[in-house]
Short mmCIF file of C-alpha atoms in Angstrom, two decimals:
data_model
loop_
_atom_site.label_atom_id
_atom_site.label_comp_id
_atom_site.label_asym_id
_atom_site.label_seq_id
_atom_site.Cartn_x
_atom_site.Cartn_y
_atom_site.Cartn_z
CA MET A 215 0.00 0.00 0.00
CA SER A 216 1.32 3.49 -0.89
CA ALA A 217 1.67 6.44 1.49
CA GLY A 218 -1.15 8.19 -0.35
CA GLU A 219 -3.56 5.39 0.50
CA ALA A 220 -2.66 5.33 4.20
CA ASP A 221 -4.88 6.83 6.88
CA PHE A 222 -2.78 9.93 7.44
CA GLY A 223 -4.40 10.86 10.77
CA VAL A 224 -3.96 7.41 12.27
CA GLU A 225 -0.34 7.14 11.15
CA ILE A 226 0.42 10.61 12.52
CA SER A 227 -1.19 9.63 15.83
CA LYS A 228 0.96 6.52 16.01
CA GLY A 229 4.02 8.59 15.16
CA ILE A 230 3.28 11.12 17.90
CA LEU A 231 2.83 8.35 20.46
CA ALA A 232 6.17 6.93 19.36
CA LYS A 233 7.84 10.30 19.81
CA PHE A 234 6.39 10.74 23.30
CA ALA A 235 7.59 7.26 24.28
CA MET A 236 11.03 7.96 22.81
CA ALA A 237 11.25 11.31 24.59
CA ALA A 238 10.25 9.84 27.94
CA ILE A 239 13.00 7.24 27.63
CA GLY A 240 15.62 9.62 26.32
CA PHE A 241 14.83 12.49 28.66
CA ILE A 242 15.46 10.45 31.78
CA GLY A 243 18.80 9.40 30.37
CA SER A 244 19.72 12.93 29.31
CA VAL A 245 19.15 14.29 32.81
CA VAL A 246 21.38 11.60 34.33
CA PHE A 247 24.12 11.92 31.71
CA ALA A 248 24.13 15.73 31.70
CA ARG A 249 24.54 15.75 35.48
CA VAL A 250 27.18 12.96 35.62
CA LEU A 251 29.31 14.06 32.66
CA GLY A 252 28.87 17.81 33.09
CA PRO A 253 28.73 20.29 30.21
CA SER A 254 32.15 19.27 28.83
CA GLY A 255 31.68 15.48 28.61
CA TYR A 256 28.04 15.79 27.61
CA GLY A 257 28.94 18.31 24.94
CA ALA A 258 31.74 16.10 23.56
CA PHE A 259 29.24 13.31 22.92
CA TYR A 260 27.01 15.62 20.92
CA VAL A 261 29.96 16.91 18.92
CA VAL A 262 30.55 13.30 17.81
CA VAL A 263 26.86 12.73 17.04
CA THR A 264 26.65 16.00 15.11
CA LEU A 265 29.70 15.15 13.00
CA VAL A 266 28.17 11.74 12.21
CA ASN A 267 24.86 13.35 11.25
CA VAL A 268 26.57 15.83 8.94
CA LEU A 269 29.02 13.44 7.32
CA ASP A 270 26.49 10.66 6.66
CA ASN A 271 24.47 12.90 4.36
CA PRO A 272 25.65 11.30 1.11
CA VAL A 273 24.17 8.07 2.48
CA THR A 274 20.98 9.57 3.91
CA GLY A 275 20.49 11.67 0.77
CA TRP A 276 20.71 8.49 -1.28
CA GLY A 277 18.17 6.90 1.05
CA LEU A 278 15.85 9.88 0.62
CA ALA A 279 16.06 9.46 -3.16
CA CYS A 280 15.08 5.80 -2.73
CA LYS A 281 12.15 6.94 -0.56
CA LYS A 282 11.01 9.39 -3.24
CA ARG A 283 10.98 6.74 -5.96
CA ILE A 284 9.11 4.25 -3.73
CA SER A 285 6.39 6.84 -3.19
CA GLU A 286 5.75 6.96 -6.93
CA SER A 287 3.12 4.65 -8.32
CA ASP A 288 5.19 2.15 -10.33
CA PHE A 289 8.67 1.90 -8.75
CA PRO A 290 9.64 -1.52 -7.25
CA THR A 291 10.22 -1.29 -3.51
CA SER A 292 12.56 -4.27 -3.49
CA GLU A 293 14.94 -2.54 -5.91
CA ALA A 294 14.79 0.70 -3.95
CA LEU A 295 15.69 -1.18 -0.77
CA GLY A 296 18.55 -2.95 -2.55
CA SER A 297 19.81 0.39 -3.85
CA GLY A 298 19.64 1.94 -0.41
CA LEU A 299 21.58 -0.85 1.29
CA LEU A 300 24.16 -0.77 -1.51
CA GLY A 301 24.73 2.92 -0.87
CA ALA A 302 24.95 2.37 2.90
CA ALA A 303 27.69 -0.23 2.35
CA ALA A 304 29.70 1.59 -0.33
CA LEU A 305 29.69 5.27 0.59
CA PRO A 306 31.33 4.94 4.05
CA LEU A 307 34.35 3.40 2.29
CA VAL A 308 34.92 6.82 0.74
CA ILE A 309 33.64 9.12 3.49
CA LEU A 310 35.52 7.72 6.49
CA PRO A 311 39.05 7.83 4.96
CA ALA A 312 38.40 11.38 3.75
CA THR A 313 37.26 12.33 7.24
CA TYR A 314 40.40 10.90 8.85
CA VAL A 315 42.65 12.82 6.45
CA ILE A 316 40.85 16.12 7.05
CA HIS A 317 40.87 15.63 10.82
CA HIS A 318 44.57 14.72 10.81
CA TYR A 319 45.57 17.94 9.05
CA THR A 320 43.12 20.34 10.68
CA GLY A 321 42.38 18.95 14.17
CA ILE A 322 39.42 21.32 14.26
CA TYR A 323 37.51 19.15 16.75
CA ASP A 324 38.99 17.35 19.73
CA LEU A 325 38.21 13.68 19.09
CA SER A 326 40.89 12.26 21.39
CA GLY A 327 40.01 8.64 22.09
CA LEU A 328 36.83 8.89 20.03
CA VAL A 329 37.98 8.13 16.47
CA ILE A 330 37.29 4.38 16.60
CA PRO A 331 33.91 4.73 18.38
CA PHE A 332 33.04 7.45 15.86
CA SER A 333 33.81 5.07 12.96
CA PHE A 334 31.62 2.26 14.28
CA LEU A 335 28.77 4.65 14.98
CA PHE A 336 29.05 6.17 11.52
CA ILE A 337 28.78 2.83 9.71
CA VAL A 338 25.81 1.61 11.76
CA ILE A 339 23.98 4.94 11.47
CA CYS A 340 24.30 4.79 7.67
CA PHE A 341 22.43 1.48 7.46
CA PHE A 342 19.80 2.58 9.94
CA ALA A 343 19.20 5.95 8.28
CA VAL A 344 18.78 4.50 4.80
CA SER A 345 16.45 1.68 5.80
CA ASN A 346 14.35 3.90 8.07
CA ARG A 347 13.84 6.47 5.31
CA ILE A 348 12.62 3.73 3.02
CA LEU A 349 10.25 2.53 5.74
CA SER A 350 8.83 6.07 6.05
CA ALA A 351 7.65 5.85 2.41
CA ARG A 352 5.45 2.84 3.18
CA SER A 353 1.80 3.01 4.22
CA ASN A 354 2.84 2.18 7.81
CA PHE A 355 5.23 5.14 7.91
CA SER A 356 4.66 5.63 11.65
CA ALA A 357 6.72 2.45 12.14
CA ALA A 358 9.76 4.57 11.27
CA GLU A 359 9.09 6.64 14.38
CA TRP A 360 8.63 3.49 16.45
CA ALA A 361 12.00 2.28 15.17
CA ASP A 362 13.56 5.38 16.73
CA THR A 363 11.63 4.68 19.92
CA LEU A 364 12.92 1.11 20.02
CA ARG A 365 16.43 2.44 19.49
CA SER A 366 15.98 4.82 22.43
CA LEU A 367 14.74 1.93 24.54
CA PHE A 368 18.03 0.15 23.86
CA THR A 369 20.23 3.26 23.95
CA THR A 370 19.50 4.68 27.40
CA PRO A 371 20.17 1.55 29.52
CA LEU A 372 23.24 0.65 27.44
CA GLN A 373 24.68 4.13 27.84
CA LEU A 374 23.86 4.08 31.52
CA ILE A 375 25.76 0.82 31.98
CA PHE A 376 28.79 2.10 30.08
CA VAL A 377 28.85 5.52 31.79
CA LEU A 378 28.49 4.07 35.29
CA SER A 379 31.29 1.65 34.38
CA GLY A 380 33.56 4.65 33.94
CA LEU A 381 33.70 4.84 30.14
CA GLY A 382 32.29 8.38 30.07
CA THR A 383 31.76 9.90 26.63
CA VAL A 384 33.15 6.83 24.87
CA GLY A 385 30.51 4.73 26.60
CA MET A 386 27.81 7.09 25.39
CA VAL A 387 28.96 6.58 21.78
CA TYR A 388 29.20 2.79 22.07
CA GLY A 389 25.77 2.63 23.71
CA LEU A 390 24.19 4.46 20.78
CA THR A 391 26.10 2.31 18.28
CA ILE A 392 24.96 -1.01 19.74
CA ALA A 393 21.38 0.21 20.15
CA THR A 394 21.25 1.31 16.51
CA ALA A 395 22.62 -2.02 15.30
CA LEU A 396 19.98 -3.89 17.32
CA THR A 397 17.18 -1.82 15.74
CA ILE A 398 18.05 -2.36 12.07
CA PRO A 399 16.47 -5.86 11.85
CA TYR A 400 13.16 -4.41 13.12
CA VAL A 401 13.22 -1.76 10.38
CA LEU A 402 13.87 -4.33 7.65
CA TYR A 403 11.07 -6.50 9.01
CA GLN A 404 8.63 -3.58 8.93
CA ILE A 405 9.56 -2.75 5.32
CA GLY A 406 8.33 -6.23 4.50
CA VAL A 407 10.17 -6.89 1.23
CA LYS A 408 13.44 -8.58 0.37
CA PRO A 409 16.11 -6.37 -1.22
CA VAL A 410 17.12 -7.23 -4.76
CA SER A 411 19.90 -5.95 -6.97
CA PRO A 412 18.67 -2.78 -8.67
CA SER A 413 18.48 -2.52 -12.43
CA ARG A 414 20.45 0.10 -14.32
CA GLU A 415 17.24 2.01 -14.98
CA SER A 416 16.34 2.04 -11.29
CA LEU A 417 19.78 3.30 -10.28
CA LYS A 418 19.60 5.99 -12.91
CA SER A 419 16.18 7.10 -11.69
CA ILE A 420 17.34 7.22 -8.07
CA SER A 421 20.54 9.03 -9.03
CA THR A 422 18.53 11.71 -10.83
CA TYR A 423 16.86 12.63 -7.56
CA ALA A 424 19.92 11.95 -5.39
CA LYS A 425 21.95 14.64 -7.14
CA TYR A 426 19.69 17.08 -5.31
CA SER A 427 18.72 15.13 -2.18
CA ILE A 428 22.38 14.57 -1.21
CA PRO A 429 23.39 18.26 -1.24
CA ASN A 430 20.01 19.12 0.29
CA GLY A 431 20.79 16.74 3.14
CA PHE A 432 24.21 18.30 3.68
CA ILE A 433 22.74 21.77 3.64
CA GLY A 434 19.78 20.94 5.89
CA THR A 435 21.73 18.97 8.48
CA THR A 436 24.64 21.40 8.54
CA GLN A 437 22.28 24.33 9.00
CA SER A 438 20.30 22.62 11.74
CA ARG A 439 23.49 21.67 13.58
CA MET A 440 25.55 24.71 12.64
CA ASP A 441 25.34 26.11 16.17
CA ILE A 442 26.97 23.01 17.64
CA LEU A 443 29.60 22.90 14.88
CA LEU A 444 30.57 26.54 15.53
CA LEU A 445 30.50 26.25 19.32
CA GLY A 446 32.53 23.03 19.31
CA ALA A 447 35.13 24.44 16.90
CA LEU A 448 35.49 27.98 18.26
CA ILE A 449 34.60 27.81 21.98
CA SER A 450 34.48 24.43 23.76
CA SER A 451 32.52 21.25 24.30
CA SER A 452 31.16 22.84 27.50
CA ALA A 453 29.39 25.45 25.38
CA VAL A 454 27.96 22.60 23.32
CA GLY A 455 26.70 20.98 26.51
CA ASN A 456 24.94 24.17 27.62
CA TYR A 457 23.38 24.51 24.18
CA GLN A 458 22.30 20.87 23.98
CA VAL A 459 20.38 20.78 27.26
CA SER A 460 18.33 23.77 26.08
CA LEU A 461 17.70 22.03 22.77
CA GLN A 462 16.50 18.90 24.56
CA LEU A 463 14.04 20.81 26.72
CA THR A 464 12.33 22.00 23.53
CA MET A 465 12.40 18.59 21.84
CA ALA A 466 8.78 17.73 22.68
CA GLY A 467 7.69 20.64 20.52
CA THR A 468 8.76 18.71 17.41
CA PHE A 469 6.58 15.65 18.05
CA VAL A 470 3.52 16.64 16.02
CA GLY A 471 5.34 18.45 13.22
CA GLY A 472 8.00 15.75 13.00
CA ALA A 473 5.43 12.98 12.75
CA ILE A 474 3.58 14.90 10.02
CA SER A 475 6.63 15.71 7.91
CA MET A 476 7.80 12.09 8.15
CA GLY A 477 4.97 11.04 5.83
CA LEU A 478 4.13 14.33 4.09
CA MET A 479 6.71 14.19 1.31
CA ALA A 480 5.73 10.68 0.23
CA ARG A 481 2.04 11.54 0.46
CA VAL A 482 2.40 14.74 -1.60
CA SER A 483 4.50 12.82 -4.12
CA ASP A 484 1.85 10.12 -4.46
CA HIS A 485 -1.00 12.63 -4.97
CA TRP A 486 1.06 14.82 -7.31
CA SER A 487 2.01 11.84 -9.48
CA ARG A 488 -1.74 11.20 -9.87
CA ASN A 489 -2.45 14.89 -10.69
CA ASN A 490 -4.56 15.26 -7.54
CA SER A 491 -3.62 18.81 -6.51
CA THR A 492 -6.72 19.20 -4.32
CA ALA A 493 -5.56 16.38 -2.05
CA VAL A 494 -2.09 17.94 -1.90
CA ILE A 495 -3.52 21.29 -0.81
CA ASP A 496 -5.67 19.67 1.88
CA ASP A 497 -2.74 17.69 3.33
CA VAL A 498 -0.31 20.60 3.32
CA THR A 499 -2.87 23.02 4.81
CA ASN A 500 -3.59 20.67 7.69
CA SER A 501 0.12 19.99 8.18
CA LEU A 502 0.98 23.69 8.44
CA GLY A 503 -1.97 24.32 10.74
CA TYR A 504 -0.91 21.76 13.34
CA ALA A 505 2.86 21.30 12.91
CA SER A 506 3.64 23.74 15.76
CA LEU A 507 0.82 22.59 18.05
CA LEU A 508 3.24 21.63 20.86
CA ALA A 509 6.12 23.94 19.97
CA ILE A 510 4.03 27.07 20.60
CA PRO A 511 3.17 26.36 24.28
CA ILE A 512 6.73 25.18 24.91
CA PHE A 513 8.05 28.50 23.58
CA PHE A 514 5.72 30.54 25.77
CA GLY A 515 6.39 28.30 28.77
CA ALA A 516 10.16 28.66 28.31
CA ALA A 517 9.77 32.44 28.03
CA ALA A 518 7.91 32.52 31.35
CA MET A 519 10.56 30.70 33.44
CA PRO A 520 13.70 29.96 31.37
CA ASN A 521 16.53 29.72 33.91
CA ASP A 522 14.47 27.89 36.55
CA LEU A 523 13.58 25.23 33.98
CA LEU A 524 17.23 24.54 33.16
CA VAL A 525 18.53 24.57 36.73
CA THR A 526 15.72 22.47 38.18
CA VAL A 527 16.03 19.78 35.51
CA PHE A 528 19.76 19.63 34.76
CA GLY A 529 21.43 21.24 37.77
CA SER A 530 23.09 24.50 38.75
CA GLN A 531 26.08 23.88 36.45
CA TYR A 532 23.78 24.81 33.52
CA SER A 533 22.64 28.08 35.09
CA GLY A 534 22.74 31.34 33.12
CA THR A 535 21.66 30.08 29.70
CA GLY A 536 17.92 30.78 29.98
CA LEU A 537 17.90 33.11 26.96
CA VAL A 538 19.40 30.29 24.89
CA LEU A 539 16.43 28.12 25.85
CA VAL A 540 13.94 30.82 24.80
CA GLY A 541 15.72 31.41 21.50
CA LEU A 542 15.81 27.70 20.64
CA ALA A 543 12.14 27.32 21.55
CA LEU A 544 11.29 30.10 19.08
CA TYR A 545 13.49 28.41 16.48
CA ARG A 546 11.49 25.19 16.91
CA VAL A 547 8.23 26.99 16.10
CA LEU A 548 9.67 28.50 12.92
CA ASN A 549 11.52 25.37 11.85
CA LEU A 550 8.46 23.14 12.06
CA GLN A 551 6.62 25.42 9.66
CA SER A 552 9.59 25.49 7.28
CA SER A 553 9.96 21.71 7.44
CA GLN A 554 6.42 21.16 6.14
CA LEU A 555 7.10 23.47 3.20
CA LYS A 556 10.41 21.78 2.46
CA SER A 557 8.79 18.33 2.49
CA THR A 558 6.07 19.59 0.18
CA ILE A 559 8.53 20.98 -2.36
CA ALA A 560 10.44 17.69 -2.29
CA GLY A 561 7.16 15.83 -2.90
CA LEU A 562 6.42 18.09 -5.88
CA ASP A 563 9.63 16.70 -7.41
CA ARG A 564 11.45 20.04 -7.18
CA PRO A 565 14.40 19.24 -4.89
CA ASP A 566 16.43 21.80 -6.85
CA ILE A 567 14.39 24.57 -5.21
CA ASN A 568 15.28 23.23 -1.77
CA THR A 569 18.92 23.10 -2.85
CA ARG A 570 19.06 26.74 -3.94
CA ILE A 571 17.21 28.05 -0.90
CA GLY A 572 19.13 25.83 1.50
CA ALA A 573 22.54 26.76 0.12
CA THR A 574 21.78 30.47 0.33
CA ILE A 575 20.48 30.26 3.89
CA LEU A 576 23.41 28.08 4.99
CA VAL A 577 25.95 30.63 3.75
CA LEU A 578 24.04 33.35 5.60
CA ASN A 579 23.83 31.27 8.77
CA VAL A 580 27.54 30.45 8.80
CA GLY A 581 28.65 34.03 8.14
CA LEU A 582 26.21 35.66 10.53
CA GLY A 583 26.72 32.96 13.16
CA TYR A 584 30.50 33.37 13.08
CA ALA A 585 30.29 37.16 13.35
CA LEU A 586 27.76 37.15 16.19
CA LEU A 587 29.58 34.34 18.02
CA LEU A 588 32.71 36.44 18.23
CA GLU A 589 30.70 39.37 19.61
CA TYR A 590 28.02 37.75 21.77
CA GLY A 591 29.07 34.14 22.29
CA ILE A 592 26.43 31.41 22.42
CA LEU A 593 23.55 33.92 22.27
CA GLY A 594 24.92 35.30 19.01
CA VAL A 595 24.88 31.86 17.43
CA VAL A 596 21.26 31.32 18.45
CA ALA A 597 20.25 34.76 17.13
CA ALA A 598 21.87 34.01 13.75
CA THR A 599 19.98 30.72 13.55
CA ILE A 600 16.63 32.44 14.21
CA VAL A 601 17.25 35.10 11.56
CA SER A 602 18.29 32.42 9.05
CA GLU A 603 15.20 30.33 9.80
CA ILE A 604 12.88 33.30 9.25
CA LEU A 605 14.44 33.94 5.84
CA ARG A 606 14.25 30.24 4.96
CA TYR A 607 10.54 30.15 5.79
CA VAL A 608 9.83 33.24 3.67
CA SER A 609 11.75 31.79 0.71
CA LEU A 610 10.02 28.40 0.94
CA ALA A 611 6.62 30.03 1.32
CA TYR A 612 7.16 32.07 -1.84
CA ALA A 613 8.22 28.95 -3.76
CA ILE A 614 5.17 26.98 -2.58
CA LYS A 615 2.83 29.75 -3.67
CA GLN A 616 4.08 29.41 -7.25
CA TYR A 617 2.71 25.85 -7.37
CA LEU A 618 -0.10 25.90 -4.83
CA PRO A 619 -1.31 29.52 -4.56
CA ARG A 620 -4.47 28.58 -2.63
CA ILE A 621 -2.60 27.23 0.42
CA PRO A 622 -3.18 29.40 3.54
CA LEU A 623 0.17 29.72 5.29
CA PHE A 624 -1.19 31.41 8.43
CA SER A 625 -4.39 29.46 8.92
CA ARG A 626 -7.01 29.84 11.63
CA PRO A 627 -5.75 26.84 13.64
CA LEU A 628 -2.30 28.42 13.84
CA GLN A 629 -3.79 31.76 14.89
CA HIS A 630 -5.81 30.06 17.62
CA GLN A 631 -2.70 28.29 18.91
CA LEU A 632 -0.79 31.57 19.17
CA PHE A 633 -3.72 33.18 21.01
CA ALA A 634 -3.89 30.28 23.48
CA GLY A 635 -0.11 30.42 23.95
CA ILE A 636 -0.14 34.13 24.77
CA LEU A 637 -2.84 33.64 27.40
CA MET A 638 -0.91 30.73 28.87
CA PHE A 639 2.25 32.86 29.06
CA ALA A 640 0.45 35.67 30.88
CA ILE A 641 -0.87 33.31 33.56
CA VAL A 642 2.26 31.19 34.04
CA ASP A 643 4.58 34.20 34.05
CA ARG A 644 2.51 35.89 36.75
CA LEU A 645 2.31 32.79 38.94
CA HIS A 646 6.04 32.14 38.50
CA ALA A 647 6.80 35.69 39.65
CA ILE A 648 4.67 35.19 42.74
CA LEU A 649 5.57 31.62 43.71
CA GLY A 650 9.01 30.99 42.21
CA ILE A 651 10.47 27.50 41.76
CA SER A 652 12.61 25.77 44.37
CA TRP A 653 12.04 22.09 43.50
CA TRP A 654 10.59 19.69 40.92
CA GLY A 655 7.07 19.71 42.40
CA GLU A 656 6.56 23.43 41.87
CA LEU A 657 7.94 23.18 38.34
CA LEU A 658 5.56 20.35 37.45
CA ILE A 659 2.59 22.26 38.86
CA LEU A 660 3.35 25.31 36.71
CA ILE A 661 3.93 23.16 33.61
CA GLY A 662 0.70 21.26 34.20
CA LEU A 663 -1.26 24.45 34.76
CA GLY A 664 0.18 25.94 31.58
CA GLY A 665 -0.87 22.86 29.60
CA ILE A 666 -4.39 23.01 31.01
CA VAL A 667 -4.73 26.70 30.11
CA TYR A 668 -3.32 26.25 26.60
CA PHE A 669 -5.38 23.26 25.55
CA GLY A 670 -8.44 24.50 27.42
CA VAL A 671 -8.40 27.80 25.55
CA LEU A 672 -7.63 26.06 22.26
CA THR A 673 -10.53 23.65 22.70
CA SER A 674 -12.87 26.53 23.51
CA VAL A 675 -11.98 28.85 20.61
CA SER A 676 -11.02 26.44 17.81
CA GLU A 677 -13.70 24.35 16.15
CA SER A 678 -11.05 23.00 13.79
CA PHE A 679 -9.03 21.68 16.74
CA ARG A 680 -12.09 19.99 18.25
CA VAL A 681 -13.02 18.38 14.93
CA THR A 682 -9.43 17.29 14.23
CA VAL A 683 -8.96 15.67 17.64
CA LYS A 684 -12.32 13.96 17.43
CA GLY A 685 -11.60 12.64 13.93
CA VAL A 686 -8.11 11.38 14.76
CA LEU A 687 -9.29 9.65 17.92
CA SER A 688 -12.27 8.11 16.11
CA ASP A 689 -10.03 6.76 13.33
CA ALA A 690 -7.47 5.50 15.82
CA PHE A 691 -10.02 3.56 17.87
CA ALA A 692 -11.71 2.27 14.72
CA SER A 693 -8.42 0.88 13.45
#
């Protein structure tokens, strides 16, 4: 069954549940590891993970091209899977030696004792990333999110064992590597087909898309992780650690939008290949309307009590970076909107547009980020990222309007969410000023109250929200 024939609401619901489960598992681990390793050790781990995520883009871009072809009506899934696994096996043979040479002559990042763990993680991540992207093109695309959840279920206890055994950052890397390797068989099982050697025509078709999806992947990943790359290269791993804990506190905001965009590209591609533009408009409109559903209250909640959130959760060693948390929460809201537009353009078979926009914004982000980092430190990097994301959204919105001019970019559901978020901020900010936060219990009370206000107001003022929730729950229980 194709992604276009899937029940989009049910699959999104399953994906969101997977993200919540993954976050619950990972968040507990992140609190322990951030406290035990401190900003320096915790930051070093994320420097390694970021480098892996940037350097594996030739492989993940190839996997994305395989996903795009699967989503079309007549492309054999078995050949796409075979092509993806072939790329995952061959490309690291080129990428890893090149990485070692560059690192040897530049030494830009301190990877002392981490080169071998980095190599193992890189290879395993390549196979997981390719296969999971192919799975996200299937009708059961929410299984791709559950694969990440399963990986988190393995990762946290393995890392805990290694860290408590005294392996520190190295143990964190090996824990993630083993967990990823254990998850790959589940992904292949969920895909449900046996890989076969691709024909020359299939490889040519995939390569045609990959010539854009590979640079797009480099651009997108580098831009999204540019802050960590700059901080790790120019300041220290401790700065990365301070940045990362703020990023993790905003992670829940991506659950809805991330689950939607996981299947949106394949769904748009399927409808577009059948000349069904009305279905495309409906899907994209709904996606934009609800992508930031959780990111908006998290932004306003972070703005109401930024430093207390960080210190209560991660400890006093992370004090003083509250403005970083607020800035990253705002970035999440903007990025989730941009991500839906980017997935839509990819589904319209115009990856070249994403390439041009992405390359331009990346150059801006690097230049502005470097300049502001030298002047304002970590806050300058975050400010540059926000400015770059605003310009990326405007550029993508203009491009979308050339193909789908009837799409409302600032729909009523999004307006209602902002209204509910502002009211929530006013109440939580006032109560925080009166009561303060001295322990976890008070923090949880304020967070719970904020959630009640936000969703209570949203339910009251938004008929669309009420209808959407009712429809998704009805479909979920019916299935």
